[in-house]
Amino acid sequence: MKSVSNKELSRAKHGPRSRTKLKKDELRTVAEEIGLVVNEGMKKSELRRLIEDSDVFKNDNEAVKSAVEDALEN
């Protein structure tokens, strides 16, 4: 099973935005989709850190990968 790295979290692996960083709203979507509590007004760096420090990120890479793909599709 391939894991999601920090680099993959910041870069999509497919689609028209294949070399761009995830936008703040996309990071928010990923965090919410994997069950994290997102506070209003969180900065992009805080959202990224919240995701990267989560147990889901560390233990269930498929869930994070799926959430990233879903965020990029919308």
mmCIF file of C-alpha atoms in Angstrom:
data_model
loop_
_atom_site.group_PDB
_atom_site.id
_atom_site.type_symbol
_atom_site.label_atom_id
_atom_site.label_comp_id
_atom_site.label_asym_id
_atom_site.label_seq_id
_atom_site.Cartn_x
_atom_site.Cartn_y
_atom_site.Cartn_z
ATOM 1 C CA MET A 1 0.000 0.000 0.000
ATOM 2 C CA LYS A 2 1.403 3.374 -0.993
ATOM 3 C CA SER A 3 1.344 5.972 1.751
ATOM 4 C CA VAL A 4 0.522 9.655 1.432
ATOM 5 C CA SER A 5 3.561 11.786 2.102
ATOM 6 C CA ASN A 6 3.700 15.404 3.186
ATOM 7 C CA LYS A 7 4.724 16.276 -0.367
ATOM 8 C CA GLU A 8 1.692 14.495 -1.798
ATOM 9 C CA LEU A 9 -0.550 16.351 0.607
ATOM 10 C CA SER A 10 0.700 19.628 -0.833
ATOM 11 C CA ARG A 11 0.728 18.466 -4.457
ATOM 12 C CA ALA A 12 -1.935 16.657 -6.402
ATOM 13 C CA LYS A 13 -0.751 13.638 -8.326
ATOM 14 C CA HIS A 14 -3.310 13.877 -11.117
ATOM 15 C CA GLY A 15 -5.652 16.196 -12.952
ATOM 16 C CA PRO A 16 -5.222 19.647 -14.440
ATOM 17 C CA ARG A 17 -3.586 21.019 -11.287
ATOM 18 C CA SER A 18 -1.004 18.274 -11.074
ATOM 19 C CA ARG A 19 1.813 20.554 -9.935
ATOM 20 C CA THR A 20 -0.003 23.046 -7.724
ATOM 21 C CA LYS A 21 -0.373 23.146 -3.976
ATOM 22 C CA LEU A 22 -3.710 22.469 -2.380
ATOM 23 C CA LYS A 23 -5.679 25.617 -1.708
ATOM 24 C CA LYS A 24 -6.827 26.568 1.769
ATOM 25 C CA ASP A 25 -10.423 25.529 1.096
ATOM 26 C CA GLU A 26 -9.201 22.170 -0.253
ATOM 27 C CA LEU A 27 -7.134 21.581 2.893
ATOM 28 C CA ARG A 28 -10.209 22.452 4.962
ATOM 29 C CA THR A 29 -12.249 19.925 2.978
ATOM 30 C CA VAL A 30 -9.610 17.222 3.462
ATOM 31 C CA ALA A 31 -9.442 17.879 7.213
ATOM 32 C CA GLU A 32 -13.205 17.784 7.596
ATOM 33 C CA GLU A 33 -13.552 14.663 5.453
ATOM 34 C CA ILE A 34 -11.107 12.715 7.611
ATOM 35 C CA GLY A 35 -13.008 13.759 10.730
ATOM 36 C CA LEU A 36 -10.875 16.572 12.102
ATOM 37 C CA VAL A 37 -12.327 19.621 13.831
ATOM 38 C CA VAL A 38 -11.510 22.735 11.830
ATOM 39 C CA ASN A 39 -11.757 26.100 13.544
ATOM 40 C CA GLU A 40 -12.922 29.137 11.623
ATOM 41 C CA GLY A 41 -10.031 31.386 10.694
ATOM 42 C CA MET A 42 -7.358 28.685 10.641
ATOM 43 C CA LYS A 43 -4.416 29.552 8.424
ATOM 44 C CA LYS A 44 -3.337 27.316 5.572
ATOM 45 C CA SER A 45 -0.226 26.257 7.491
ATOM 46 C CA GLU A 46 -2.346 25.382 10.530
ATOM 47 C CA LEU A 47 -4.674 23.248 8.409
ATOM 48 C CA ARG A 48 -1.726 21.406 6.889
ATOM 49 C CA ARG A 49 -0.188 20.811 10.331
ATOM 50 C CA LEU A 50 -3.556 19.626 11.711
ATOM 51 C CA ILE A 51 -3.801 17.042 8.930
ATOM 52 C CA GLU A 52 -0.168 15.946 9.109
ATOM 53 C CA ASP A 53 -0.288 15.528 12.900
ATOM 54 C CA SER A 54 -3.525 13.522 12.847
ATOM 55 C CA ASP A 55 -3.724 9.809 13.568
ATOM 56 C CA VAL A 56 -5.590 9.355 10.292
ATOM 57 C CA PHE A 57 -2.661 10.807 8.335
ATOM 58 C CA LYS A 58 -0.216 8.589 10.194
ATOM 59 C CA ASN A 59 -2.273 5.390 10.120
ATOM 60 C CA ASP A 60 -4.813 5.470 7.270
ATOM 61 C CA ASN A 61 -3.136 6.844 4.179
ATOM 62 C CA GLU A 62 -5.879 5.584 1.877
ATOM 63 C CA ALA A 63 -8.457 7.734 3.686
ATOM 64 C CA VAL A 64 -6.272 10.822 3.325
ATOM 65 C CA LYS A 65 -5.497 10.074 -0.307
ATOM 66 C CA SER A 66 -9.202 9.632 -1.029
ATOM 67 C CA ALA A 67 -10.021 12.919 0.755
ATOM 68 C CA VAL A 68 -7.355 14.753 -1.278
ATOM 69 C CA GLU A 69 -8.718 13.316 -4.524
ATOM 70 C CA ASP A 70 -12.279 14.283 -3.543
ATOM 71 C CA ALA A 71 -11.205 17.830 -2.670
ATOM 72 C CA LEU A 72 -9.458 18.220 -6.025
ATOM 73 C CA GLU A 73 -12.490 16.978 -7.946
ATOM 74 C CA ASN A 74 -14.785 19.601 -6.408
#
